[in-house]
PDB file of C-alpha atoms in Angstrom:
ATOM      1  CA  MET A1262      -0.164   0.235   0.228  1.00 88.00           C
ATOM      2  CA  PHE A1263       1.078   3.500  -0.848  1.00 91.00           C
ATOM      3  CA  SER A1264      -0.281   6.796  -0.156  1.00 92.00           C
ATOM      4  CA  LEU A1265      -0.011  10.106  -2.987  1.00 94.00           C
ATOM      5  CA  TYR A1266       0.113  13.533  -1.613  1.00 94.00           C
ATOM      6  CA  LEU A1267      -0.957  16.406  -3.368  1.00 93.00           C
ATOM      7  CA  GLU A1268      -1.070  20.063  -2.656  1.00 91.00           C
ATOM      8  CA  CYS A1269      -3.826  22.171  -4.438  1.00 88.00           C
ATOM      9  CA  GLY A1270      -5.869  25.367  -3.959  1.00 83.00           C
ATOM     10  CA  GLN A1271      -9.185  25.141  -2.430  1.00 73.00           C
ATOM     11  CA  GLU A1272     -11.044  25.814  -5.831  1.00 71.00           C
ATOM     12  CA  GLU A1273      -9.284  22.958  -7.107  1.00 80.00           C
ATOM     13  CA  LYS A1274      -9.714  20.250  -4.053  1.00 80.00           C
ATOM     14  CA  ASP A1275     -13.176  18.710  -4.614  1.00 75.00           C
ATOM     15  CA  ILE A1276     -12.825  17.883  -8.347  1.00 79.00           C
ATOM     16  CA  LEU A1277      -9.519  16.160  -7.481  1.00 86.00           C
ATOM     17  CA  ILE A1278     -11.349  14.757  -4.503  1.00 84.00           C
ATOM     18  CA  ALA A1279     -13.576  12.817  -7.229  1.00 79.00           C
ATOM     19  CA  GLU A1280     -10.607  12.052  -9.795  1.00 87.00           C
ATOM     20  CA  LEU A1281      -8.613  10.278  -6.771  1.00 90.00           C
ATOM     21  CA  TRP A1282     -12.054   8.314  -6.019  1.00 85.00           C
ATOM     22  CA  GLU A1283     -12.094   7.589  -9.501  1.00 83.00           C
ATOM     23  CA  ARG A1284      -8.775   6.316  -9.869  1.00 89.00           C
ATOM     24  CA  GLY A1285      -9.579   3.799  -7.194  1.00 88.00           C
ATOM     25  CA  SER A1286      -8.375   5.308  -3.936  1.00 88.00           C
ATOM     26  CA  SER A1287      -9.193   3.586  -0.761  1.00 81.00           C
ATOM     27  CA  GLY A1288      -9.185   6.357   1.303  1.00 79.00           C
ATOM     28  CA  ILE A1289      -8.526  10.449   1.518  1.00 83.00           C
ATOM     29  CA  THR A1290      -7.359  12.734   4.419  1.00 80.00           C
ATOM     30  CA  GLU A1291      -6.873  16.326   4.075  1.00 79.00           C
ATOM     31  CA  SER A1292      -4.883  19.102   5.766  1.00 76.00           C
ATOM     32  CA  GLU A1293      -4.125  22.312   5.279  1.00 63.00           C
ATOM     33  CA  PRO A1294      -0.502  23.164   5.181  1.00 55.00           C
ATOM     34  CA  ALA A1295      -0.060  26.780   4.507  1.00 60.00           C
ATOM     35  CA  ALA A1296      -1.390  29.960   2.909  1.00 63.00           C
ATOM     36  CA  GLY A1297      -4.585  28.581   1.787  1.00 66.00           C
ATOM     37  CA  ARG A1298      -3.087  25.572   0.122  1.00 79.00           C
ATOM     38  CA  CYS A1299      -4.757  22.223   0.855  1.00 84.00           C
ATOM     39  CA  GLY A1300      -3.322  18.963   1.682  1.00 88.00           C
ATOM     40  CA  LEU A1301      -4.740  15.875   0.111  1.00 90.00           C
ATOM     41  CA  ARG A1302      -3.415  12.252   0.999  1.00 89.00           C
ATOM     42  CA  ALA A1303      -5.216   9.555  -1.222  1.00 90.00           C
ATOM     43  CA  PHE A1304      -4.150   5.749  -0.204  1.00 89.00           C
ATOM     44  CA  PHE A1305      -3.919   3.010  -2.773  1.00 90.00           C
ATOM     45  CA  ALA A1306      -3.518  -0.692  -2.387  1.00 86.00           C
ATOM     46  CA  ASP A1307      -1.839  -1.536  -5.788  1.00 90.00           C
ATOM     47  CA  ASP A1308       2.025  -0.304  -5.258  1.00 91.00           C
ATOM     48  CA  ALA A1309       2.324  -0.653  -9.210  1.00 93.00           C
ATOM     49  CA  GLU A1310       0.260   2.076  -9.770  1.00 93.00           C
ATOM     50  CA  ALA A1311       2.678   4.627  -7.965  1.00 94.00           C
ATOM     51  CA  PRO A1312       4.545   5.681 -10.485  1.00 94.00           C
ATOM     52  CA  ARG A1313       1.715   6.257 -13.158  1.00 93.00           C
ATOM     53  CA  LEU A1314      -0.607   8.363 -10.542  1.00 95.00           C
ATOM     54  CA  ALA A1315       2.859  10.367  -9.625  1.00 94.00           C
ATOM     55  CA  HIS A1316       3.008  11.232 -13.232  1.00 93.00           C
ATOM     56  CA  ASP A1317      -0.800  11.874 -13.808  1.00 93.00           C
ATOM     57  CA  PHE A1318      -0.771  14.276 -10.850  1.00 94.00           C
ATOM     58  CA  SER A1319       2.584  15.805 -11.004  1.00 93.00           C
ATOM     59  CA  ARG A1320       1.227  19.321 -11.414  1.00 91.00           C
ATOM     60  CA  TRP A1321       0.067  19.092  -7.755  1.00 91.00           C
ATOM     61  CA  SER A1322       3.666  18.131  -6.477  1.00 89.00           C
ATOM     62  CA  ALA A1323       2.580  14.473  -5.917  1.00 92.00           C
ATOM     63  CA  ARG A1324       4.928  12.666  -3.859  1.00 93.00           C
ATOM     64  CA  CYS A1325       4.148   8.789  -3.250  1.00 95.00           C
ATOM     65  CA  GLN A1326       5.266   7.011   0.261  1.00 92.00           C
ATOM     66  CA  ASP A1327       5.078   3.534   1.505  1.00 91.00           C
ATOM     67  CA  GLU A1328       2.214   2.975   3.915  1.00 85.00           C
ATOM     68  CA  PRO A1329       1.553   0.279   6.628  1.00 80.00           C
ATOM     69  CA  ASP A1330      -1.774  -2.331   5.696  1.00 73.00           C
ATOM     70  CA  CYS A1331      -4.570  -0.217   7.560  1.00 69.00           C
ATOM     71  CA  ASP A1332      -8.515   0.476   7.020  1.00 68.00           C
ATOM     72  CA  TRP A1333      -7.696   3.763   5.505  1.00 59.00           C
ATOM     73  CA  VAL A1334     -11.172   3.925   4.668  1.00 61.00           C
ATOM     74  CA  ALA A1335     -12.628   3.798   7.714  1.00 66.00           C
ATOM     75  CA  ILE A1336      -9.748   6.192   8.846  1.00 65.00           C
ATOM     76  CA  ALA A1337     -11.057   8.760   6.130  1.00 62.00           C
ATOM     77  CA  ARG A1338     -14.612   8.067   6.779  1.00 65.00           C
ATOM     78  CA  SER A1339     -14.146   8.780  10.609  1.00 67.00           C
ATOM     79  CA  ARG A1340     -12.909  12.247   9.808  1.00 64.00           C
ATOM     80  CA  LEU A1341     -16.490  13.315   8.076  1.00 73.00           C
ATOM     81  CA  GLU A1342     -19.088  13.666  10.994  1.00 80.00           C
ATOM     82  CA  PRO A1343     -22.533  14.824  10.270  1.00 89.00           C
ATOM     83  CA  GLN A1344     -23.131  18.640  10.834  1.00 89.00           C
ATOM     84  CA  CYS A1345     -25.652  21.111  11.319  1.00 94.00           C
ATOM     85  CA  VAL A1346     -25.498  24.130   8.717  1.00 93.00           C
ATOM     86  CA  GLY A1347     -27.581  27.078   9.579  1.00 93.00           C
ATOM     87  CA  SER A1348     -31.099  26.563  10.719  1.00 94.00           C
ATOM     88  CA  ARG A1349     -32.670  24.132   8.367  1.00 94.00           C
ATOM     89  CA  PHE A1350     -29.855  21.579   7.002  1.00 95.00           C
ATOM     90  CA  PHE A1351     -28.274  18.466   8.569  1.00 95.00           C
ATOM     91  CA  LEU A1352     -25.264  16.795   6.232  1.00 91.00           C
ATOM     92  CA  ALA A1353     -24.964  13.353   6.991  1.00 89.00           C
ATOM     93  CA  PRO A1354     -22.313  11.084   5.375  1.00 85.00           C
ATOM     94  CA  GLU A1355     -24.046   8.473   3.289  1.00 81.00           C
ATOM     95  CA  TRP A1356     -22.777   5.512   5.724  1.00 84.00           C
ATOM     96  CA  ARG A1357     -23.770   7.244   8.839  1.00 85.00           C
ATOM     97  CA  ASP A1358     -27.584   6.731  10.197  1.00 88.00           C
ATOM     98  CA  ASP A1359     -27.477   9.569  12.919  1.00 91.00           C
ATOM     99  CA  PRO A1360     -31.154  10.441  13.406  1.00 95.00           C
ATOM    100  CA  THR A1361     -31.847  13.874  11.641  1.00 95.00           C
ATOM    101  CA  PRO A1362     -32.421  16.542  14.328  1.00 95.00           C
ATOM    102  CA  PRO A1363     -36.100  17.733  14.520  1.00 96.00           C
ATOM    103  CA  GLY A1364     -36.963  20.573  12.325  1.00 94.00           C
ATOM    104  CA  ARG A1365     -34.076  20.174   9.895  1.00 96.00           C
ATOM    105  CA  PHE A1366     -33.754  18.773   5.926  1.00 95.00           C
ATOM    106  CA  ARG A1367     -31.455  15.974   5.797  1.00 95.00           C
ATOM    107  CA  ILE A1368     -28.674  16.003   2.956  1.00 90.00           C
ATOM    108  CA  VAL A1369     -26.958  12.774   2.692  1.00 85.00           C
ATOM    109  CA  VAL A1370     -23.177  13.579   1.411  1.00 80.00           C
ATOM    110  CA  ASN A1371     -20.419  11.432  -0.272  1.00 68.00           C
ATOM    111  CA  PRO A1372     -16.752  12.213  -0.009  1.00 56.00           C
ATOM    112  CA  GLY A1373     -16.400  10.615  -3.557  1.00 51.00           C
ATOM    113  CA  MET A1374     -18.897  12.836  -5.348  1.00 44.00           C
ATOM    114  CA  ALA A1375     -18.031  15.949  -7.493  1.00 39.00           C
ATOM    115  CA  PHE A1376     -17.604  19.185  -5.770  1.00 44.00           C
ATOM    116  CA  GLY A1377     -17.986  19.340  -2.466  1.00 52.00           C
ATOM    117  CA  THR A1378     -19.378  17.383   0.723  1.00 54.00           C
ATOM    118  CA  GLY A1379     -20.926  20.458   2.394  1.00 60.00           C
ATOM    119  CA  ALA A1380     -17.824  20.488   5.111  1.00 67.00           C
ATOM    120  CA  HIS A1381     -16.056  23.352   3.134  1.00 79.00           C
ATOM    121  CA  GLU A1382     -17.014  26.819   4.504  1.00 86.00           C
ATOM    122  CA  SER A1383     -18.061  28.338   1.106  1.00 88.00           C
ATOM    123  CA  THR A1384     -20.759  25.717   0.689  1.00 90.00           C
ATOM    124  CA  GLN A1385     -22.103  26.425   4.438  1.00 92.00           C
ATOM    125  CA  LEU A1386     -22.285  30.187   3.496  1.00 95.00           C
ATOM    126  CA  CYS A1387     -24.205  29.511   0.190  1.00 95.00           C
ATOM    127  CA  LEU A1388     -26.437  27.276   2.316  1.00 96.00           C
ATOM    128  CA  GLU A1389     -27.515  29.710   4.865  1.00 97.00           C
ATOM    129  CA  ALA A1390     -28.173  32.298   2.008  1.00 97.00           C
ATOM    130  CA  LEU A1391     -30.363  30.002   0.778  1.00 97.00           C
ATOM    131  CA  GLU A1392     -32.163  29.730   3.784  1.00 97.00           C
ATOM    132  CA  ARG A1393     -32.576  33.650   3.805  1.00 97.00           C
ATOM    133  CA  GLU A1394     -33.334  34.268   0.479  1.00 97.00           C
ATOM    134  CA  LEU A1395     -35.570  31.381  -1.306  1.00 97.00           C
ATOM    135  CA  LYS A1396     -38.993  31.813  -1.219  1.00 96.00           C
ATOM    136  CA  PRO A1397     -41.443  28.686  -2.069  1.00 96.00           C
ATOM    137  CA  GLY A1398     -42.446  28.811  -5.753  1.00 96.00           C
ATOM    138  CA  MET A1399     -38.907  29.842  -6.854  1.00 97.00           C
ATOM    139  CA  THR A1400     -37.357  28.827 -10.194  1.00 96.00           C
ATOM    140  CA  VAL A1401     -33.804  28.421  -9.107  1.00 96.00           C
ATOM    141  CA  LEU A1402     -30.545  27.603 -11.060  1.00 94.00           C
ATOM    142  CA  ASP A1403     -27.612  26.096  -9.191  1.00 93.00           C
ATOM    143  CA  VAL A1404     -24.263  26.954 -11.602  1.00 92.00           C
ATOM    144  CA  GLY A1405     -21.414  24.823 -11.186  1.00 86.00           C
ATOM    145  CA  THR A1406     -23.595  22.346  -9.221  1.00 83.00           C
ATOM    146  CA  GLY A1407     -21.105  19.402  -8.615  1.00 78.00           C
ATOM    147  CA  SER A1408     -22.259  17.370  -5.974  1.00 76.00           C
ATOM    148  CA  GLY A1409     -25.571  19.181  -5.924  1.00 83.00           C
ATOM    149  CA  ILE A1410     -25.742  19.826  -2.440  1.00 88.00           C
ATOM    150  CA  LEU A1411     -27.162  23.452  -3.177  1.00 92.00           C
ATOM    151  CA  ALA A1412     -29.557  22.161  -5.924  1.00 91.00           C
ATOM    152  CA  ARG A1413     -30.949  19.725  -3.520  1.00 90.00           C
ATOM    153  CA  ALA A1414     -31.190  22.334  -0.596  1.00 94.00           C
ATOM    154  CA  ALA A1415     -33.163  24.433  -2.926  1.00 95.00           C
ATOM    155  CA  GLY A1416     -35.509  22.027  -3.692  1.00 93.00           C
ATOM    156  CA  LEU A1417     -36.256  20.976   0.318  1.00 95.00           C
ATOM    157  CA  LEU A1418     -37.095  24.899   0.992  1.00 96.00           C
ATOM    158  CA  GLY A1419     -39.482  24.806  -1.828  1.00 96.00           C
ATOM    159  CA  ALA A1420     -38.327  25.681  -4.841  1.00 96.00           C
ATOM    160  CA  ARG A1421     -40.770  25.169  -7.451  1.00 95.00           C
ATOM    161  CA  ARG A1422     -37.870  23.906 -10.296  1.00 93.00           C
ATOM    162  CA  VAL A1423     -34.325  23.852  -9.641  1.00 92.00           C
ATOM    163  CA  ILE A1424     -31.923  23.478 -12.692  1.00 90.00           C
ATOM    164  CA  ALA A1425     -28.445  22.182 -12.109  1.00 86.00           C
ATOM    165  CA  CYS A1426     -25.965  23.148 -14.276  1.00 85.00           C
ATOM    166  CA  ASP A1427     -22.169  21.964 -14.694  1.00 78.00           C
ATOM    167  CA  THR A1428     -19.782  20.959 -17.200  1.00 73.00           C
ATOM    168  CA  ASP A1429     -18.001  18.392 -15.559  1.00 68.00           C
ATOM    169  CA  PRO A1430     -19.138  14.712 -16.518  1.00 63.00           C
ATOM    170  CA  ILE A1431     -19.054  13.610 -13.232  1.00 60.00           C
ATOM    171  CA  ALA A1432     -21.770  15.953 -12.312  1.00 57.00           C
ATOM    172  CA  VAL A1433     -23.899  14.472 -14.673  1.00 54.00           C
ATOM    173  CA  ASP A1434     -25.243  11.731 -13.106  1.00 58.00           C
ATOM    174  CA  LEU A1435     -27.000  14.470 -11.278  1.00 49.00           C
ATOM    175  CA  ALA A1436     -29.704  14.229 -14.296  1.00 43.00           C
ATOM    176  CA  ARG A1437     -30.906  11.112 -12.710  1.00 50.00           C
ATOM    177  CA  GLN A1438     -32.422  13.164  -9.742  1.00 55.00           C
ATOM    178  CA  ASN A1439     -35.382  15.339  -9.887  1.00 56.00           C
ATOM    179  CA  LEU A1440     -33.612  18.156 -11.516  1.00 61.00           C
ATOM    180  CA  SER A1441     -33.606  19.664 -14.770  1.00 61.00           C
ATOM    181  CA  PHE A1442     -29.849  19.545 -15.921  1.00 60.00           C
ATOM    182  CA  ILE A1443     -27.956  21.716 -18.616  1.00 62.00           C
ATOM    183  CA  GLY A1444     -24.365  21.908 -19.570  1.00 62.00           C
ATOM    184  CA  THR A1445     -23.970  25.741 -19.330  1.00 74.00           C
ATOM    185  CA  ALA A1446     -25.543  28.817 -18.151  1.00 78.00           C
ATOM    186  CA  THR A1447     -25.760  30.536 -21.467  1.00 75.00           C
ATOM    187  CA  ALA A1448     -28.614  27.834 -22.445  1.00 78.00           C
ATOM    188  CA  ILE A1449     -30.988  29.395 -20.013  1.00 85.00           C
ATOM    189  CA  HIS A1450     -33.572  31.711 -21.263  1.00 87.00           C
ATOM    190  CA  GLY A1451     -32.940  35.398 -20.247  1.00 90.00           C
ATOM    191  CA  ALA A1452     -35.144  36.853 -17.208  1.00 92.00           C
ATOM    192  CA  SER A1453     -36.257  33.375 -16.377  1.00 94.00           C
ATOM    193  CA  VAL A1454     -34.809  32.464 -12.935  1.00 96.00           C
ATOM    194  CA  ASP A1455     -35.958  33.742  -9.624  1.00 98.00           C
ATOM    195  CA  LEU A1456     -32.720  32.974  -7.967  1.00 98.00           C
ATOM    196  CA  ALA A1457     -29.229  32.027  -9.078  1.00 97.00           C
ATOM    197  CA  VAL A1458     -26.335  30.191  -6.913  1.00 97.00           C
ATOM    198  CA  ALA A1459     -22.713  29.911  -7.648  1.00 95.00           C
ATOM    199  CA  ASN A1460     -20.212  28.416  -5.704  1.00 92.00           C
ATOM    200  CA  ILE A1461     -17.098  28.480  -7.905  1.00 87.00           C
ATOM    201  CA  SER A1462     -14.415  29.923  -8.393  1.00 87.00           C
ATOM    202  CA  PRO A1463     -13.976  34.119  -7.948  1.00 91.00           C
ATOM    203  CA  GLU A1464     -12.259  34.103 -11.822  1.00 91.00           C
ATOM    204  CA  ALA A1465     -15.479  31.867 -12.974  1.00 90.00           C
ATOM    205  CA  ILE A1466     -17.753  34.262 -11.232  1.00 94.00           C
ATOM    206  CA  ILE A1467     -16.508  37.437 -12.721  1.00 95.00           C
ATOM    207  CA  GLU A1468     -16.539  35.789 -16.352  1.00 94.00           C
ATOM    208  CA  LEU A1469     -20.292  34.371 -15.735  1.00 94.00           C
ATOM    209  CA  ALA A1470     -21.522  37.666 -14.085  1.00 96.00           C
ATOM    210  CA  PRO A1471     -23.042  39.131 -16.990  1.00 96.00           C
ATOM    211  CA  GLU A1472     -24.823  35.954 -17.581  1.00 95.00           C
ATOM    212  CA  LEU A1473     -26.042  35.743 -14.132  1.00 95.00           C
ATOM    213  CA  VAL A1474     -27.389  38.755 -14.448  1.00 95.00           C
ATOM    214  CA  ARG A1475     -29.130  38.264 -17.742  1.00 96.00           C
ATOM    215  CA  ILE A1476     -31.109  35.239 -16.638  1.00 95.00           C
ATOM    216  CA  LEU A1477     -32.513  36.696 -13.450  1.00 97.00           C
ATOM    217  CA  ARG A1478     -36.077  37.934 -13.453  1.00 96.00           C
ATOM    218  CA  PRO A1479     -36.834  41.248 -11.964  1.00 96.00           C
ATOM    219  CA  ASN A1480     -35.961  41.576  -8.240  1.00 95.00           C
ATOM    220  CA  GLY A1481     -33.906  38.264  -8.790  1.00 97.00           C
ATOM    221  CA  VAL A1482     -31.298  37.048  -6.346  1.00 98.00           C
ATOM    222  CA  ALA A1483     -27.604  35.894  -7.168  1.00 98.00           C
ATOM    223  CA  ILE A1484     -26.009  34.370  -4.545  1.00 98.00           C
ATOM    224  CA  VAL A1485     -22.200  33.624  -5.001  1.00 97.00           C
ATOM    225  CA  GLY A1486     -19.377  32.077  -3.196  1.00 95.00           C
ATOM    226  CA  GLY A1487     -16.219  30.069  -3.467  1.00 90.00           C
ATOM    227  CA  PHE A1488     -13.869  32.997  -2.709  1.00 90.00           C
ATOM    228  CA  GLU A1489     -12.039  34.243   0.172  1.00 88.00           C
ATOM    229  CA  ALA A1490     -12.061  37.835   1.677  1.00 88.00           C
ATOM    230  CA  ALA A1491      -9.398  39.404  -0.356  1.00 90.00           C
ATOM    231  CA  GLU A1492     -11.267  38.591  -3.705  1.00 93.00           C
ATOM    232  CA  VAL A1493     -14.865  40.061  -2.563  1.00 95.00           C
ATOM    233  CA  PHE A1494     -13.836  43.621  -3.850  1.00 96.00           C
ATOM    234  CA  GLY A1495     -12.912  42.094  -7.800  1.00 96.00           C
ATOM    235  CA  VAL A1496     -16.444  39.787  -7.408  1.00 97.00           C
ATOM    236  CA  GLY A1497     -18.438  42.768  -6.084  1.00 97.00           C
ATOM    237  CA  ILE A1498     -17.148  44.828  -9.121  1.00 97.00           C
ATOM    238  CA  ALA A1499     -18.157  42.179 -11.774  1.00 97.00           C
ATOM    239  CA  LEU A1500     -21.668  42.047 -10.299  1.00 97.00           C
ATOM    240  CA  ARG A1501     -21.971  45.562 -10.318  1.00 97.00           C
ATOM    241  CA  ALA A1502     -20.674  46.403 -13.716  1.00 97.00           C
ATOM    242  CA  SER A1503     -23.108  43.577 -15.211  1.00 97.00           C
ATOM    243  CA  GLY A1504     -26.104  45.691 -13.625  1.00 96.00           C
ATOM    244  CA  ALA A1505     -26.550  44.045 -10.147  1.00 97.00           C
ATOM    245  CA  GLY A1506     -26.533  45.493  -6.847  1.00 96.00           C
ATOM    246  CA  VAL A1507     -24.551  44.051  -3.837  1.00 97.00           C
ATOM    247  CA  ARG A1508     -26.934  43.428  -0.886  1.00 95.00           C
ATOM    248  CA  SER A1509     -24.852  42.094   1.459  1.00 96.00           C
ATOM    249  CA  ALA A1510     -21.703  39.852   2.263  1.00 96.00           C
ATOM    250  CA  GLN A1511     -21.297  37.090   4.643  1.00 95.00           C
ATOM    251  CA  ASN A1512     -17.732  35.443   5.996  1.00 94.00           C
ATOM    252  CA  LYS A1513     -17.250  32.245   7.688  1.00 91.00           C
ATOM    253  CA  GLY A1514     -13.249  31.909   8.469  1.00 85.00           C
ATOM    254  CA  THR A1515     -11.398  33.402   5.588  1.00 86.00           C
ATOM    255  CA  TRP A1516     -14.549  32.533   2.988  1.00 90.00           C
ATOM    256  CA  SER A1517     -16.941  34.861   1.877  1.00 94.00           C
ATOM    257  CA  ALA A1518     -20.196  34.917  -0.147  1.00 96.00           C
ATOM    258  CA  LEU A1519     -22.146  37.652  -1.556  1.00 98.00           C
ATOM    259  CA  VAL A1520     -25.824  38.270  -2.246  1.00 98.00           C
ATOM    260  CA  ALA A1521     -26.661  40.663  -5.066  1.00 97.00           C
ATOM    261  CA  SER A1522     -30.000  41.457  -6.748  1.00 97.00           C
ATOM    262  CA  VAL A1523     -31.527  43.111  -9.912  1.00 92.00           C
TER     263      VAL A1523
END
């Protein structure tokens, strides 16, 4: 058995985790070494795969090392605990049967899914903003839906229709859920969405800001996250330049989310 250690930015973490599971990892642990960088250690049973994996993930400073024979799946799972988020949600790993606290919606998460388990502060900020901003009967677009946590949350909060949007092939599995699924936000008709949520990178939000504003109905709301406090200014400028007014900013740790309206 060996482990593969990678260093990546927070915006890359979830897609790398999904790829490592796809490549046959038997467990993944996470650490934060320095300067906002994330450390991922993935464990593999077949030592013959070490050179190939080190090569394929070389851009993330991949390093392999021998490991003792342990139940790394159990170790990795033990680090992901159920958690309450906001006032309405209870996020539980799929292997846990902890009872859902009264008055909360249960969302089952899987660390092998694309883009997110809900443990990250940026996802929590977006869930909390959805609680405040989503009104029953709204049409909601989740841009860069990934594992679908925000899309599922919108449905639980009473959205009339939830549209999931992602270009990553892993996320296409969400089409099997009770969601409309498209590839990109450009496929959405103008002024057809009451609320758009995007928990992606600041660069992507800045690029997509005109599209987010275009698809919103009058008085529509955009919730954007996935960036740190130092990047709030640039994201806010892009939203304002596209015709939206930034109404509020929330922070959790070093991460931020903005709520804007048209």
